[in-house]
Amino acid sequence: WAACGRPAQIAFVGGGGKTTLTFRTARDVASEGGIAVVVTTTRMLLPTTDDVPSVIVQAEFDDARREVEAAIASGAKTVAVAAGVEDSPHGKRAIGVPIQWVSGLLGPGLGTVCVVEADGSRKLPFKAPRQPQEPVLPPEIEVVVAICGLDCLGSALVEKEVCRADIVAQLAGVELGSLVTPAVVGKVMASKAVWCWNAMHCSFFVAINKVDDRNRLDVTEVVTAVVASADGVQEVFMVGEDVSGRGGLIGRERA
């Protein structure tokens, strides 16, 4: 969050770590004295009190806003909001809020920052968005961070292993079934027009997640590929586990 300029609205898209970075960002906001409201505009696993102290489920905006105000008045520094709950193979899932809610959850007595999980990837580490349905960005979003998990390298470009494999193949200029390489990742992740097609006013960053000492060569190759193809990318972040847990900023490179 700080590396992105401390925006009031930040969205995570892509695959391979959106939820981790969403809640890490919320904690970072709170650690600097802010109040973070976490939402999804698609679907995500229902947050627990291990993720945030207050989880609000309301189908109506006015009810949700009142509960956010009450939670913050009681001392909560991070609050999650969902419009509903549904079952999924992975457990209870939060139903996303309308994009118009995001700005309305910020202000006096409310949040100072809204952290938005704005995309789905079926828990796969790599994807491309299928326009115009994806990603689902709020109209006043300030920063978008597109994420890719480094563990996608070597996967077959098929729908079982890569979300929206057909779109990835089209963008990268390769055949379905071929292997995911750093060059493929670079061509997909490095385009602001791919990820922010309906929010070109925002600042755009790329995050390569699941970095550790065992895959430094892969990291270098992927970052180099993203920078080489960069179109509208401000910086590339290398993200992994640090002293505060998963989702820490390990390194960064200007695009």
Short mmCIF file of N, CA and C in Angstrom, two decimals, residues 90-157:
data_model
loop_
_atom_site.label_atom_id
_atom_site.label_comp_id
_atom_site.label_asym_id
_atom_site.label_seq_id
_atom_site.Cartn_x
_atom_site.Cartn_y
_atom_site.Cartn_z
N HIS A 90 -14.92 -24.74 -1.69
CA HIS A 90 -13.82 -24.37 -0.80
C HIS A 90 -14.30 -23.84 0.54
N GLY A 91 -15.62 -23.76 0.74
CA GLY A 91 -16.17 -23.24 1.98
C GLY A 91 -17.10 -22.07 1.73
N LYS A 92 -17.50 -21.41 2.79
CA LYS A 92 -18.39 -20.26 2.66
C LYS A 92 -17.70 -19.16 1.87
N ARG A 93 -18.47 -18.55 0.96
CA ARG A 93 -17.91 -17.54 0.07
C ARG A 93 -18.69 -16.24 0.18
N ALA A 94 -17.96 -15.13 0.24
CA ALA A 94 -18.58 -13.81 0.29
C ALA A 94 -19.05 -13.40 -1.11
N ILE A 95 -20.27 -12.90 -1.19
CA ILE A 95 -20.80 -12.34 -2.44
C ILE A 95 -20.40 -10.88 -2.51
N GLY A 96 -19.91 -10.47 -3.67
CA GLY A 96 -19.37 -9.14 -3.81
C GLY A 96 -20.39 -8.02 -3.69
N VAL A 97 -19.89 -6.86 -3.32
CA VAL A 97 -20.74 -5.68 -3.21
C VAL A 97 -20.77 -4.97 -4.57
N PRO A 98 -21.82 -4.21 -4.86
CA PRO A 98 -21.84 -3.39 -6.08
C PRO A 98 -20.69 -2.39 -6.07
N ILE A 99 -20.15 -2.11 -7.24
CA ILE A 99 -18.99 -1.22 -7.30
C ILE A 99 -19.30 0.18 -6.77
N GLN A 100 -20.57 0.59 -6.81
CA GLN A 100 -20.93 1.92 -6.33
C GLN A 100 -20.81 2.04 -4.81
N TRP A 101 -20.75 0.91 -4.11
CA TRP A 101 -20.64 0.95 -2.65
C TRP A 101 -19.29 1.48 -2.17
N VAL A 102 -18.26 1.27 -2.97
CA VAL A 102 -16.89 1.47 -2.49
C VAL A 102 -16.67 2.89 -1.98
N SER A 103 -16.97 3.88 -2.79
CA SER A 103 -16.76 5.27 -2.36
C SER A 103 -17.63 5.61 -1.15
N GLY A 104 -18.81 5.02 -1.07
CA GLY A 104 -19.73 5.31 0.02
C GLY A 104 -19.33 4.72 1.35
N LEU A 105 -18.34 3.84 1.36
CA LEU A 105 -17.85 3.26 2.61
C LEU A 105 -16.65 4.00 3.17
N LEU A 106 -16.31 5.12 2.52
CA LEU A 106 -15.19 5.95 2.96
C LEU A 106 -15.70 7.31 3.40
N GLY A 107 -15.04 7.90 4.38
CA GLY A 107 -15.41 9.24 4.84
C GLY A 107 -15.41 9.33 6.35
N PRO A 108 -15.83 10.46 6.90
CA PRO A 108 -15.87 10.65 8.35
C PRO A 108 -16.68 9.55 9.04
N GLY A 109 -16.10 8.93 10.05
CA GLY A 109 -16.76 7.85 10.76
C GLY A 109 -16.75 6.53 10.04
N LEU A 110 -16.16 6.49 8.84
CA LEU A 110 -16.10 5.28 8.02
C LEU A 110 -14.63 4.94 7.76
N GLY A 111 -14.37 4.28 6.66
CA GLY A 111 -13.00 3.91 6.36
C GLY A 111 -12.21 5.07 5.78
N THR A 112 -10.88 4.95 5.90
CA THR A 112 -9.99 5.88 5.21
C THR A 112 -9.45 5.27 3.92
N VAL A 113 -9.46 3.94 3.85
CA VAL A 113 -8.98 3.21 2.68
C VAL A 113 -9.91 2.04 2.41
N CYS A 114 -10.27 1.84 1.15
CA CYS A 114 -11.03 0.66 0.75
C CYS A 114 -10.11 -0.24 -0.07
N VAL A 115 -9.98 -1.48 0.38
CA VAL A 115 -9.15 -2.48 -0.29
C VAL A 115 -10.09 -3.46 -0.98
N VAL A 116 -9.95 -3.57 -2.30
CA VAL A 116 -10.93 -4.29 -3.12
C VAL A 116 -10.30 -5.50 -3.79
N GLU A 117 -10.87 -6.67 -3.55
CA GLU A 117 -10.53 -7.83 -4.36
C GLU A 117 -11.49 -7.83 -5.54
N ALA A 118 -10.97 -7.53 -6.74
CA ALA A 118 -11.84 -7.17 -7.86
C ALA A 118 -11.79 -8.17 -9.01
N ASP A 119 -11.39 -9.40 -8.72
CA ASP A 119 -11.23 -10.38 -9.78
C ASP A 119 -11.32 -11.77 -9.18
N GLY A 120 -11.58 -12.77 -10.00
CA GLY A 120 -11.59 -14.15 -9.58
C GLY A 120 -10.66 -14.97 -10.44
N SER A 121 -10.08 -16.04 -9.86
CA SER A 121 -9.16 -16.87 -10.64
C SER A 121 -9.30 -18.35 -10.32
N ARG A 122 -10.37 -18.74 -9.57
CA ARG A 122 -10.60 -20.13 -9.21
C ARG A 122 -9.40 -20.73 -8.46
N LYS A 123 -8.73 -19.90 -7.69
CA LYS A 123 -7.58 -20.31 -6.88
C LYS A 123 -6.38 -20.73 -7.72
N LEU A 124 -6.35 -20.34 -8.98
CA LEU A 124 -5.20 -20.64 -9.84
C LEU A 124 -4.22 -19.46 -9.81
N PRO A 125 -2.93 -19.74 -10.04
CA PRO A 125 -1.93 -18.69 -9.85
C PRO A 125 -1.76 -17.71 -11.01
N PHE A 126 -2.40 -17.97 -12.14
CA PHE A 126 -2.18 -17.13 -13.32
C PHE A 126 -3.47 -17.06 -14.11
N LYS A 127 -3.77 -15.88 -14.61
CA LYS A 127 -4.96 -15.70 -15.42
C LYS A 127 -4.82 -14.46 -16.29
N ALA A 128 -5.75 -14.30 -17.20
CA ALA A 128 -5.99 -13.04 -17.90
C ALA A 128 -7.47 -12.74 -17.76
N PRO A 129 -7.85 -11.47 -17.75
CA PRO A 129 -9.27 -11.14 -17.60
C PRO A 129 -10.03 -11.31 -18.90
N ARG A 130 -11.28 -11.75 -18.77
CA ARG A 130 -12.15 -11.84 -19.93
C ARG A 130 -13.00 -10.56 -19.98
N GLN A 131 -12.65 -9.68 -20.88
CA GLN A 131 -13.39 -8.42 -21.01
C GLN A 131 -14.70 -8.68 -21.78
N PRO A 132 -15.77 -7.95 -21.47
CA PRO A 132 -15.87 -6.83 -20.53
C PRO A 132 -16.32 -7.22 -19.12
N GLN A 133 -16.38 -8.53 -18.84
CA GLN A 133 -16.87 -8.94 -17.52
C GLN A 133 -15.83 -8.74 -16.42
N GLU A 134 -14.56 -8.82 -16.75
CA GLU A 134 -13.48 -8.78 -15.76
C GLU A 134 -12.42 -7.75 -16.14
N PRO A 135 -11.72 -7.21 -15.13
CA PRO A 135 -12.05 -7.26 -13.70
C PRO A 135 -13.19 -6.30 -13.38
N VAL A 136 -13.70 -6.38 -12.14
CA VAL A 136 -14.85 -5.57 -11.73
C VAL A 136 -14.33 -4.43 -10.86
N LEU A 137 -13.95 -3.33 -11.52
CA LEU A 137 -13.28 -2.22 -10.84
C LEU A 137 -14.26 -1.11 -10.48
N PRO A 138 -14.16 -0.57 -9.28
CA PRO A 138 -14.97 0.60 -8.92
C PRO A 138 -14.62 1.79 -9.80
N PRO A 139 -15.57 2.67 -10.07
CA PRO A 139 -15.32 3.77 -11.00
C PRO A 139 -14.26 4.76 -10.53
N GLU A 140 -14.06 4.90 -9.22
CA GLU A 140 -13.10 5.86 -8.71
C GLU A 140 -11.83 5.20 -8.17
N ILE A 141 -11.55 4.00 -8.63
CA ILE A 141 -10.37 3.28 -8.16
C ILE A 141 -9.10 4.09 -8.50
N GLU A 142 -8.19 4.14 -7.56
CA GLU A 142 -6.97 4.93 -7.74
C GLU A 142 -5.77 4.09 -8.17
N VAL A 143 -5.67 2.87 -7.63
CA VAL A 143 -4.53 1.99 -7.93
C VAL A 143 -5.05 0.58 -8.19
N VAL A 144 -4.51 -0.05 -9.23
CA VAL A 144 -4.78 -1.45 -9.53
C VAL A 144 -3.46 -2.21 -9.51
N VAL A 145 -3.44 -3.33 -8.79
CA VAL A 145 -2.26 -4.19 -8.73
C VAL A 145 -2.64 -5.54 -9.32
N ALA A 146 -2.00 -5.93 -10.43
CA ALA A 146 -2.23 -7.23 -11.05
C ALA A 146 -1.21 -8.22 -10.52
N ILE A 147 -1.69 -9.38 -10.05
CA ILE A 147 -0.86 -10.35 -9.35
C ILE A 147 -0.73 -11.63 -10.17
N CYS A 148 0.46 -12.21 -10.10
CA CYS A 148 0.71 -13.52 -10.68
C CYS A 148 1.54 -14.33 -9.68
N GLY A 149 1.15 -15.56 -9.43
CA GLY A 149 1.94 -16.44 -8.58
C GLY A 149 3.05 -17.09 -9.37
N LEU A 150 4.25 -17.03 -8.83
CA LEU A 150 5.42 -17.56 -9.54
C LEU A 150 5.31 -19.05 -9.80
N ASP A 151 4.48 -19.75 -9.03
CA ASP A 151 4.32 -21.19 -9.21
C ASP A 151 3.56 -21.56 -10.47
N CYS A 152 3.15 -20.56 -11.26
CA CYS A 152 2.50 -20.87 -12.54
C CYS A 152 3.51 -21.33 -13.59
N LEU A 153 4.78 -21.01 -13.41
CA LEU A 153 5.78 -21.34 -14.43
C LEU A 153 5.86 -22.85 -14.63
N GLY A 154 5.86 -23.25 -15.90
CA GLY A 154 5.92 -24.66 -16.23
C GLY A 154 4.56 -25.33 -16.31
N SER A 155 3.50 -24.62 -15.92
CA SER A 155 2.15 -25.18 -16.04
C SER A 155 1.75 -25.25 -17.51
N ALA A 156 0.86 -26.19 -17.83
CA ALA A 156 0.31 -26.27 -19.17
C ALA A 156 -0.75 -25.20 -19.33
N LEU A 157 -0.78 -24.60 -20.50
CA LEU A 157 -1.75 -23.55 -20.77
C LEU A 157 -3.09 -24.18 -21.14
#
